[in-house]
């Protein structure tokens, strides 16, 4: 069956009738992301809502103001997914989310044009393509795609867009001798009766079930974003068409503006400034690390040289690093003291790193209590605990428990 949306891709409203309505729990797939769904599957006499196919995602829209969240093709029928039911025989007014559909039309027709130029002028056939929520790409059967080829292809596509070449749909029967067998890309397996061929002037003819623009000028512009390695032996060439180009440019401008505000310098200086900041940070980190190891040494000596040997060590410095604590702990290991060290996570001050170490008799009594209060992960191993504390708010309580314990036993 050829749906109304395939006869006229520009129809935004249409009146039809409900043929079937059944409950469903079939999931929703939105740009490749699957989510649970409970609702109804509705079949109509005809539809302007495109059921996903040929790489083009499904439309969304409304049936008498009831939202259609997905449309899928099953055999010869388009199944509309709604949250509310509609009675069989009801006359429905269909409306489409045109912004989404027109975006899909721009990307899809743009892909046909792009694939045609890549194949004809650069011998780079498209093996599949992807239309995502933000990104589109054509998968090319080659790993060597040069920047020169990308630039030449983009220029050629944009020239053809400026020439406002008409895009037409031809309907043929499957055994039509005029059908070029090579161009079945994107054709759903169940399109067995009438074949649609999308013709871009005399540049390209391609069998396809999707909805397309009627003139290349409606694509506005095509922008190639570069390549990424694809599956084995393949390359994905990323692209944007039409409104996605201006939308993406706006997003990039907003990000650039934010960076300009943070770096307090013009965009052409951003890269240089960030490199400088990274370099300085590395130096600063090294200095901090050196200083901390000196402080750690000082702490160790202070305890070792104390006139009266402490009964235990309790050390919680908010700005200490886990490395600092480990260094002090290691330096005092041979003194056989009960030791507790804590440090705070810089970005999550409630969380931290803990070390508990010491004679087994003390660890057995204190260890579990402390790790429970601080919501620590992991367990004692060889009389030593080292791990993450989920909640440091009980640290004062821990100190009290340790103090009381050593006062009681002395
Ligand atoms: Zn197509």
Short mmCIF file of N, CA and C in Angstrom, two decimals, residues 149-321:
data_model
loop_
_atom_site.label_atom_id
_atom_site.label_comp_id
_atom_site.label_asym_id
_atom_site.label_seq_id
_atom_site.Cartn_x
_atom_site.Cartn_y
_atom_site.Cartn_z
N UNK A 149 38.14 15.01 -0.91
CA UNK A 149 36.90 14.39 -1.40
C UNK A 149 35.70 14.96 -0.62
N UNK A 150 35.87 15.10 0.70
CA UNK A 150 34.77 15.62 1.53
C UNK A 150 34.42 17.05 1.10
N UNK A 151 35.46 17.88 0.91
CA UNK A 151 35.22 19.28 0.52
C UNK A 151 34.56 19.36 -0.86
N UNK A 152 35.08 18.57 -1.81
CA UNK A 152 34.53 18.60 -3.18
C UNK A 152 33.08 18.13 -3.18
N UNK A 153 32.78 17.11 -2.37
CA UNK A 153 31.41 16.58 -2.31
C UNK A 153 30.47 17.63 -1.71
N UNK A 154 30.90 18.27 -0.63
CA UNK A 154 30.05 19.29 -0.01
C UNK A 154 29.77 20.43 -0.99
N UNK A 155 30.83 20.88 -1.67
CA UNK A 155 30.67 21.97 -2.65
C UNK A 155 29.69 21.59 -3.75
N UNK A 156 29.85 20.35 -4.26
CA UNK A 156 29.00 19.92 -5.36
C UNK A 156 27.54 19.85 -4.91
N UNK A 157 27.30 19.27 -3.74
CA UNK A 157 25.92 19.15 -3.22
C UNK A 157 25.30 20.54 -3.07
N UNK A 158 26.06 21.49 -2.53
CA UNK A 158 25.51 22.83 -2.31
C UNK A 158 25.27 23.56 -3.63
N UNK A 159 26.10 23.30 -4.63
CA UNK A 159 25.87 23.87 -5.95
C UNK A 159 24.53 23.37 -6.50
N UNK A 160 24.30 22.06 -6.38
CA UNK A 160 23.06 21.47 -6.90
C UNK A 160 21.85 21.98 -6.12
N UNK A 161 22.02 22.22 -4.82
CA UNK A 161 20.92 22.79 -4.01
C UNK A 161 20.58 24.19 -4.54
N UNK A 162 21.62 24.99 -4.84
CA UNK A 162 21.39 26.35 -5.38
C UNK A 162 20.71 26.32 -6.74
N UNK A 163 20.96 25.25 -7.49
CA UNK A 163 20.34 25.14 -8.82
C UNK A 163 18.87 24.74 -8.75
N UNK A 164 18.37 24.49 -7.53
CA UNK A 164 16.95 24.20 -7.31
C UNK A 164 16.42 23.11 -8.24
N UNK A 165 17.08 21.97 -8.18
CA UNK A 165 16.70 20.85 -9.05
C UNK A 165 15.47 20.14 -8.48
N UNK A 166 14.46 19.88 -9.35
CA UNK A 166 13.24 19.22 -8.83
C UNK A 166 13.49 17.78 -8.37
N UNK A 167 12.72 17.38 -7.37
CA UNK A 167 12.77 15.99 -6.88
C UNK A 167 11.38 15.39 -7.13
N UNK A 168 11.33 14.31 -7.88
CA UNK A 168 10.05 13.69 -8.22
C UNK A 168 9.98 12.25 -7.72
N UNK A 169 8.75 11.78 -7.56
CA UNK A 169 8.55 10.38 -7.17
C UNK A 169 7.89 9.65 -8.34
N UNK A 170 8.49 8.53 -8.74
CA UNK A 170 7.95 7.68 -9.82
C UNK A 170 7.42 6.40 -9.17
N UNK A 171 6.28 5.95 -9.60
CA UNK A 171 5.78 4.67 -9.09
C UNK A 171 5.95 3.59 -10.16
N UNK A 172 6.56 2.48 -9.79
CA UNK A 172 6.76 1.37 -10.73
C UNK A 172 6.29 0.08 -10.10
N UNK A 173 6.10 -0.94 -10.91
CA UNK A 173 5.82 -2.29 -10.40
C UNK A 173 7.17 -2.99 -10.22
N UNK A 174 7.20 -3.98 -9.34
CA UNK A 174 8.47 -4.61 -8.98
C UNK A 174 9.20 -5.22 -10.18
N UNK A 175 8.44 -5.72 -11.20
CA UNK A 175 9.09 -6.35 -12.35
C UNK A 175 9.34 -5.38 -13.50
N UNK A 176 9.21 -4.10 -13.22
CA UNK A 176 9.44 -3.07 -14.25
C UNK A 176 10.88 -3.17 -14.76
N UNK A 177 11.08 -3.36 -16.05
CA UNK A 177 12.45 -3.51 -16.56
C UNK A 177 13.29 -2.24 -16.40
N UNK A 178 12.63 -1.11 -16.17
CA UNK A 178 13.38 0.14 -16.01
C UNK A 178 14.03 0.27 -14.63
N UNK A 179 13.65 -0.60 -13.70
CA UNK A 179 14.21 -0.51 -12.34
C UNK A 179 15.66 -0.95 -12.33
N UNK A 180 16.47 -0.12 -11.74
CA UNK A 180 17.90 -0.42 -11.64
C UNK A 180 18.10 -1.26 -10.37
N UNK A 181 18.47 -2.49 -10.52
CA UNK A 181 18.61 -3.41 -9.38
C UNK A 181 19.62 -2.91 -8.35
N UNK A 182 20.59 -2.16 -8.78
CA UNK A 182 21.66 -1.71 -7.88
C UNK A 182 21.14 -0.74 -6.81
N UNK A 183 20.04 -0.09 -7.09
CA UNK A 183 19.61 0.96 -6.17
C UNK A 183 18.41 0.57 -5.33
N UNK A 184 18.59 -0.47 -4.54
CA UNK A 184 17.50 -0.88 -3.66
C UNK A 184 17.78 -0.48 -2.22
N UNK A 185 18.81 0.33 -2.04
CA UNK A 185 19.22 0.75 -0.70
C UNK A 185 18.05 1.38 0.07
N UNK A 186 17.88 0.93 1.29
CA UNK A 186 16.86 1.56 2.14
C UNK A 186 15.45 1.11 1.86
N UNK A 187 15.29 0.10 1.03
CA UNK A 187 13.94 -0.35 0.69
C UNK A 187 13.50 -1.43 1.68
N UNK A 188 12.40 -1.20 2.44
CA UNK A 188 11.96 -2.23 3.40
C UNK A 188 11.61 -3.52 2.67
N UNK A 189 11.86 -4.64 3.35
CA UNK A 189 11.66 -5.95 2.73
C UNK A 189 10.19 -6.19 2.36
N UNK A 190 9.29 -5.50 3.10
CA UNK A 190 7.88 -5.77 2.82
C UNK A 190 7.27 -4.81 1.78
N UNK A 191 8.10 -3.98 1.15
CA UNK A 191 7.63 -3.14 0.04
C UNK A 191 7.63 -4.01 -1.22
N UNK A 192 6.61 -4.83 -1.38
CA UNK A 192 6.72 -5.81 -2.46
C UNK A 192 5.84 -5.48 -3.66
N UNK A 193 4.93 -4.57 -3.47
CA UNK A 193 3.97 -4.34 -4.55
C UNK A 193 4.40 -3.17 -5.42
N UNK A 194 4.03 -1.97 -4.98
CA UNK A 194 4.39 -0.79 -5.77
C UNK A 194 5.74 -0.27 -5.28
N UNK A 195 6.60 0.05 -6.22
CA UNK A 195 7.92 0.54 -5.87
C UNK A 195 7.95 2.04 -6.13
N UNK A 196 8.45 2.79 -5.16
CA UNK A 196 8.61 4.22 -5.37
C UNK A 196 10.06 4.48 -5.73
N UNK A 197 10.25 5.31 -6.73
CA UNK A 197 11.61 5.68 -7.10
C UNK A 197 11.72 7.19 -6.94
N UNK A 198 12.69 7.62 -6.14
CA UNK A 198 12.89 9.06 -5.90
C UNK A 198 13.92 9.53 -6.94
N UNK A 199 13.51 10.53 -7.74
CA UNK A 199 14.38 11.01 -8.81
C UNK A 199 14.81 12.44 -8.51
N UNK A 200 16.12 12.65 -8.42
CA UNK A 200 16.64 14.02 -8.26
C UNK A 200 17.12 14.45 -9.64
N UNK A 201 16.28 15.26 -10.32
CA UNK A 201 16.60 15.66 -11.70
C UNK A 201 17.08 14.46 -12.48
N UNK A 202 18.19 14.61 -13.22
CA UNK A 202 18.76 13.43 -13.87
C UNK A 202 20.05 12.99 -13.15
N UNK A 203 20.15 13.40 -11.87
CA UNK A 203 21.34 13.07 -11.08
C UNK A 203 21.22 11.69 -10.44
N UNK A 204 20.04 11.39 -9.92
CA UNK A 204 19.91 10.16 -9.13
C UNK A 204 18.51 9.58 -9.22
N UNK A 205 18.44 8.27 -9.26
CA UNK A 205 17.18 7.53 -9.14
C UNK A 205 17.38 6.48 -8.08
N UNK A 206 16.52 6.47 -7.09
CA UNK A 206 16.73 5.57 -5.97
C UNK A 206 15.40 5.06 -5.42
N UNK A 207 15.28 3.75 -5.30
CA UNK A 207 14.07 3.17 -4.72
C UNK A 207 14.04 3.52 -3.24
N UNK A 208 12.90 4.01 -2.77
CA UNK A 208 12.85 4.44 -1.37
C UNK A 208 11.40 4.61 -0.95
N UNK A 209 11.10 4.26 0.31
CA UNK A 209 9.72 4.40 0.80
C UNK A 209 9.54 5.71 1.57
N UNK A 210 10.63 6.48 1.74
CA UNK A 210 10.59 7.66 2.61
C UNK A 210 9.86 8.86 2.02
N UNK A 211 9.72 9.90 2.85
CA UNK A 211 9.09 11.14 2.39
C UNK A 211 10.21 12.11 2.01
N UNK A 212 10.04 12.79 0.88
CA UNK A 212 11.12 13.63 0.37
C UNK A 212 10.65 15.04 0.02
N UNK A 213 11.61 15.94 -0.07
CA UNK A 213 11.31 17.30 -0.51
C UNK A 213 10.95 17.25 -1.99
N UNK A 214 10.36 18.34 -2.52
CA UNK A 214 9.98 18.31 -3.93
C UNK A 214 10.99 19.08 -4.79
N UNK A 215 11.93 19.74 -4.13
CA UNK A 215 12.94 20.50 -4.86
C UNK A 215 14.17 20.60 -3.97
N UNK A 216 15.36 20.47 -4.57
CA UNK A 216 16.59 20.50 -3.76
C UNK A 216 16.74 21.80 -2.99
N UNK A 217 16.13 22.90 -3.50
CA UNK A 217 16.27 24.18 -2.80
C UNK A 217 15.71 24.10 -1.38
N UNK A 218 14.76 23.18 -1.16
CA UNK A 218 14.18 23.03 0.19
C UNK A 218 15.19 22.44 1.19
N UNK A 219 16.31 21.96 0.68
CA UNK A 219 17.36 21.46 1.59
C UNK A 219 18.16 22.62 2.20
N UNK A 220 18.11 23.77 1.59
CA UNK A 220 18.83 24.99 2.02
C UNK A 220 20.35 24.88 1.92
N UNK A 221 20.90 23.90 2.66
CA UNK A 221 22.36 23.77 2.68
C UNK A 221 22.70 22.38 3.23
N UNK A 222 23.85 21.87 2.82
CA UNK A 222 24.34 20.61 3.42
C UNK A 222 25.74 20.88 3.98
N UNK A 223 25.98 20.34 5.17
CA UNK A 223 27.30 20.52 5.79
C UNK A 223 27.85 19.15 6.18
N UNK A 224 29.02 18.83 5.66
CA UNK A 224 29.67 17.57 6.03
C UNK A 224 30.54 17.83 7.25
N UNK A 225 30.42 16.97 8.25
CA UNK A 225 31.09 17.23 9.54
C UNK A 225 32.36 16.41 9.73
N UNK A 226 32.68 15.58 8.73
CA UNK A 226 33.90 14.79 8.85
C UNK A 226 33.60 13.31 9.06
N UNK A 227 34.68 12.54 9.08
CA UNK A 227 34.52 11.08 9.12
C UNK A 227 34.88 10.49 10.48
N UNK A 228 34.31 9.32 10.72
CA UNK A 228 34.66 8.52 11.90
C UNK A 228 34.78 7.09 11.44
N UNK A 229 35.67 6.30 12.06
CA UNK A 229 35.75 4.90 11.64
C UNK A 229 34.41 4.20 11.90
N UNK A 230 33.98 3.38 10.96
CA UNK A 230 32.71 2.66 11.13
C UNK A 230 32.98 1.21 11.42
N UNK A 231 32.07 0.34 10.96
CA UNK A 231 32.30 -1.10 11.11
C UNK A 231 33.53 -1.47 10.28
N UNK A 232 33.93 -2.74 10.36
CA UNK A 232 35.16 -3.18 9.70
C UNK A 232 35.15 -2.80 8.20
N UNK A 233 36.19 -2.08 7.80
CA UNK A 233 36.32 -1.72 6.39
C UNK A 233 35.43 -0.57 5.95
N UNK A 234 34.74 0.06 6.91
CA UNK A 234 33.79 1.13 6.54
C UNK A 234 34.15 2.45 7.24
N UNK A 235 33.59 3.52 6.68
CA UNK A 235 33.78 4.85 7.25
C UNK A 235 32.42 5.53 7.35
N UNK A 236 32.16 6.18 8.47
CA UNK A 236 30.92 6.96 8.60
C UNK A 236 31.22 8.43 8.32
N UNK A 237 30.53 8.97 7.33
CA UNK A 237 30.68 10.40 7.01
C UNK A 237 29.47 11.13 7.58
N UNK A 238 29.74 12.02 8.54
CA UNK A 238 28.65 12.71 9.24
C UNK A 238 28.20 13.94 8.46
N UNK A 239 26.91 14.19 8.50
CA UNK A 239 26.40 15.36 7.76
C UNK A 239 25.18 15.97 8.45
N UNK A 240 24.89 17.21 8.09
CA UNK A 240 23.69 17.90 8.55
C UNK A 240 23.07 18.60 7.35
N UNK A 241 21.75 18.68 7.35
CA UNK A 241 21.08 19.36 6.24
C UNK A 241 20.08 20.38 6.78
N UNK A 242 19.98 21.52 6.08
CA UNK A 242 18.91 22.50 6.31
C UNK A 242 18.88 23.10 7.70
N UNK A 243 17.68 22.99 8.33
CA UNK A 243 17.51 23.63 9.64
C UNK A 243 18.49 23.10 10.68
N UNK A 244 18.91 21.85 10.53
CA UNK A 244 19.88 21.30 11.50
C UNK A 244 21.20 22.06 11.45
N UNK A 245 21.53 22.60 10.29
CA UNK A 245 22.79 23.35 10.17
C UNK A 245 22.69 24.63 11.00
N UNK A 246 21.58 25.36 10.85
CA UNK A 246 21.45 26.63 11.60
C UNK A 246 21.28 26.36 13.10
N UNK A 247 20.52 25.31 13.43
CA UNK A 247 20.34 24.97 14.85
C UNK A 247 21.67 24.59 15.50
N UNK A 248 22.45 23.78 14.79
CA UNK A 248 23.73 23.34 15.33
C UNK A 248 24.69 24.52 15.44
N UNK A 249 24.65 25.40 14.45
CA UNK A 249 25.51 26.58 14.49
C UNK A 249 25.17 27.43 15.72
N UNK A 250 23.87 27.57 15.99
CA UNK A 250 23.44 28.36 17.17
C UNK A 250 23.97 27.73 18.46
N UNK A 251 23.86 26.39 18.55
CA UNK A 251 24.36 25.68 19.74
C UNK A 251 25.86 25.93 19.93
N UNK A 252 26.59 25.86 18.80
CA UNK A 252 28.04 26.06 18.86
C UNK A 252 28.36 27.50 19.26
N UNK A 253 27.58 28.43 18.73
CA UNK A 253 27.81 29.84 19.09
C UNK A 253 27.57 30.07 20.58
N UNK A 254 26.51 29.44 21.10
CA UNK A 254 26.20 29.59 22.54
C UNK A 254 27.35 29.05 23.38
N UNK A 255 27.86 27.88 22.96
CA UNK A 255 28.98 27.28 23.70
C UNK A 255 30.22 28.18 23.61
N UNK A 256 30.44 28.73 22.43
CA UNK A 256 31.61 29.59 22.23
C UNK A 256 31.50 30.85 23.08
N UNK A 257 30.27 31.38 23.15
CA UNK A 257 30.04 32.58 23.96
C UNK A 257 30.33 32.29 25.43
N UNK A 258 29.87 31.13 25.89
CA UNK A 258 30.12 30.74 27.28
C UNK A 258 31.62 30.62 27.54
N UNK A 259 32.33 30.04 26.59
CA UNK A 259 33.79 29.90 26.73
C UNK A 259 34.48 31.26 26.73
N UNK A 260 34.00 32.15 25.85
CA UNK A 260 34.58 33.49 25.78
C UNK A 260 34.43 34.19 27.14
N UNK A 261 33.25 33.99 27.76
CA UNK A 261 32.99 34.57 29.08
C UNK A 261 33.95 34.01 30.13
N UNK A 262 34.17 32.71 30.07
CA UNK A 262 35.03 32.05 31.07
C UNK A 262 36.50 32.38 30.86
N UNK A 263 36.92 32.38 29.60
CA UNK A 263 38.35 32.58 29.30
C UNK A 263 38.72 34.05 29.15
N UNK A 264 37.67 34.88 29.05
CA UNK A 264 37.85 36.33 28.91
C UNK A 264 38.78 36.68 27.76
N UNK A 265 38.54 36.01 26.65
CA UNK A 265 39.30 36.33 25.45
C UNK A 265 38.55 35.84 24.22
N UNK A 266 38.94 36.37 23.07
CA UNK A 266 38.20 36.08 21.84
C UNK A 266 38.36 34.62 21.41
N UNK A 267 37.36 34.09 20.66
CA UNK A 267 37.37 32.68 20.28
C UNK A 267 38.66 32.20 19.61
N UNK A 268 39.30 33.07 18.82
CA UNK A 268 40.52 32.61 18.13
C UNK A 268 41.65 32.30 19.12
N UNK A 269 41.51 32.80 20.36
CA UNK A 269 42.55 32.57 21.38
C UNK A 269 42.21 31.40 22.31
N UNK A 270 40.98 30.85 22.17
CA UNK A 270 40.52 29.82 23.11
C UNK A 270 41.47 28.63 23.21
N UNK A 271 41.87 28.10 22.07
CA UNK A 271 42.68 26.89 22.06
C UNK A 271 44.01 27.13 22.79
N UNK A 272 44.64 28.25 22.41
CA UNK A 272 45.93 28.62 23.01
C UNK A 272 45.79 28.78 24.53
N UNK A 273 44.69 29.46 24.95
CA UNK A 273 44.48 29.72 26.37
C UNK A 273 44.27 28.44 27.16
N UNK A 274 43.50 27.53 26.57
CA UNK A 274 43.22 26.27 27.28
C UNK A 274 44.49 25.43 27.40
N UNK A 275 45.30 25.44 26.36
CA UNK A 275 46.58 24.71 26.43
C UNK A 275 47.45 25.27 27.56
N UNK A 276 47.44 26.61 27.66
CA UNK A 276 48.22 27.28 28.70
C UNK A 276 47.69 26.90 30.09
N UNK A 277 46.36 26.93 30.22
CA UNK A 277 45.74 26.58 31.51
C UNK A 277 46.07 25.15 31.90
N UNK A 278 46.02 24.24 30.92
CA UNK A 278 46.32 22.83 31.21
C UNK A 278 47.76 22.67 31.67
N UNK A 279 48.65 23.40 31.02
CA UNK A 279 50.07 23.33 31.37
C UNK A 279 50.29 23.85 32.79
N UNK A 280 49.67 25.02 33.08
CA UNK A 280 49.80 25.61 34.41
C UNK A 280 49.22 24.71 35.50
N UNK A 281 48.11 24.08 35.18
CA UNK A 281 47.47 23.18 36.15
C UNK A 281 48.39 22.02 36.48
N UNK A 282 49.04 21.49 35.45
CA UNK A 282 49.96 20.38 35.64
C UNK A 282 51.10 20.79 36.60
N UNK A 283 51.63 21.99 36.37
CA UNK A 283 52.71 22.49 37.23
C UNK A 283 52.19 22.69 38.65
N UNK A 284 50.99 23.31 38.76
CA UNK A 284 50.42 23.57 40.09
C UNK A 284 50.19 22.26 40.84
N UNK A 285 49.68 21.26 40.13
CA UNK A 285 49.43 19.96 40.76
C UNK A 285 50.73 19.34 41.27
N UNK A 286 51.76 19.50 40.48
CA UNK A 286 53.05 18.93 40.87
C UNK A 286 53.57 19.63 42.13
N UNK A 287 53.43 20.95 42.16
CA UNK A 287 53.85 21.73 43.33
C UNK A 287 53.08 21.32 44.58
N UNK A 288 51.76 21.19 44.42
CA UNK A 288 50.92 20.80 45.56
C UNK A 288 51.37 19.43 46.05
N UNK A 289 51.61 18.53 45.11
CA UNK A 289 52.00 17.18 45.48
C UNK A 289 53.33 17.19 46.25
N UNK A 290 54.29 18.00 45.79
CA UNK A 290 55.58 18.11 46.49
C UNK A 290 55.41 18.68 47.89
N UNK A 291 54.59 19.75 47.98
CA UNK A 291 54.36 20.38 49.28
C UNK A 291 53.68 19.43 50.24
N UNK A 292 52.69 18.70 49.72
CA UNK A 292 51.97 17.76 50.58
C UNK A 292 52.89 16.67 51.10
N UNK A 293 53.80 16.23 50.26
CA UNK A 293 54.69 15.17 50.76
C UNK A 293 55.63 15.72 51.82
N UNK A 294 55.98 17.01 51.71
CA UNK A 294 56.78 17.65 52.78
C UNK A 294 55.97 17.76 54.07
N UNK A 295 54.72 18.18 53.93
CA UNK A 295 53.85 18.31 55.11
C UNK A 295 53.65 16.94 55.75
N UNK A 296 53.48 15.92 54.91
CA UNK A 296 53.29 14.55 55.42
C UNK A 296 54.51 14.15 56.26
N UNK A 297 55.68 14.44 55.75
CA UNK A 297 56.92 14.12 56.46
C UNK A 297 56.97 14.85 57.81
N UNK A 298 56.54 16.12 57.78
CA UNK A 298 56.52 16.94 59.00
C UNK A 298 55.58 16.33 60.04
N UNK A 299 54.37 15.90 59.55
CA UNK A 299 53.38 15.28 60.45
C UNK A 299 53.95 14.01 61.08
N UNK A 300 54.61 13.21 60.26
CA UNK A 300 55.18 11.94 60.74
C UNK A 300 56.20 12.22 61.84
N UNK A 301 57.09 13.16 61.55
CA UNK A 301 58.15 13.48 62.53
C UNK A 301 57.58 14.04 63.82
N UNK A 302 56.55 14.89 63.68
CA UNK A 302 55.92 15.50 64.85
C UNK A 302 55.39 14.41 65.79
N UNK A 303 54.74 13.42 65.21
CA UNK A 303 54.17 12.34 66.02
C UNK A 303 55.29 11.45 66.61
N UNK A 304 56.26 11.14 65.76
CA UNK A 304 57.36 10.26 66.20
C UNK A 304 58.17 10.90 67.33
N UNK A 305 58.35 12.23 67.23
CA UNK A 305 59.20 12.92 68.22
C UNK A 305 58.45 13.44 69.43
N UNK A 306 57.16 13.17 69.48
CA UNK A 306 56.35 13.68 70.60
C UNK A 306 56.87 13.06 71.90
N UNK A 307 56.84 13.88 72.98
CA UNK A 307 57.36 13.39 74.26
C UNK A 307 56.54 12.22 74.76
N UNK A 308 55.23 12.36 74.56
CA UNK A 308 54.36 11.27 74.98
C UNK A 308 53.79 10.63 73.72
N UNK A 309 53.95 9.34 73.57
CA UNK A 309 53.47 8.64 72.39
C UNK A 309 51.94 8.66 72.38
N UNK A 310 51.30 9.06 71.29
CA UNK A 310 49.82 9.09 71.29
C UNK A 310 49.24 7.68 71.36
N UNK A 311 47.97 7.63 71.88
CA UNK A 311 47.32 6.31 71.97
C UNK A 311 46.79 5.88 70.61
N UNK A 312 46.46 6.86 69.82
CA UNK A 312 45.93 6.58 68.46
C UNK A 312 46.13 7.81 67.59
N UNK A 313 45.95 7.62 66.31
CA UNK A 313 46.04 8.76 65.38
C UNK A 313 44.66 8.96 64.76
N UNK A 314 44.18 10.18 64.81
CA UNK A 314 42.93 10.52 64.11
C UNK A 314 43.22 11.75 63.27
N UNK A 315 43.19 11.60 61.98
CA UNK A 315 43.55 12.73 61.12
C UNK A 315 42.49 12.95 60.04
N UNK A 316 41.84 14.09 60.13
CA UNK A 316 40.89 14.46 59.07
C UNK A 316 41.17 15.89 58.65
N UNK A 317 41.90 16.02 57.56
CA UNK A 317 42.17 17.35 57.03
C UNK A 317 41.31 17.48 55.78
N UNK A 318 40.47 18.52 55.77
CA UNK A 318 39.52 18.65 54.65
C UNK A 318 40.21 18.75 53.31
N UNK A 319 41.35 19.42 53.27
CA UNK A 319 42.00 19.62 51.97
C UNK A 319 43.13 18.62 51.71
N UNK A 320 43.22 17.61 52.55
CA UNK A 320 44.25 16.58 52.30
C UNK A 320 43.84 15.73 51.11
N UNK A 321 44.82 15.15 50.47
CA UNK A 321 44.52 14.23 49.37
C UNK A 321 44.69 12.81 49.90
#
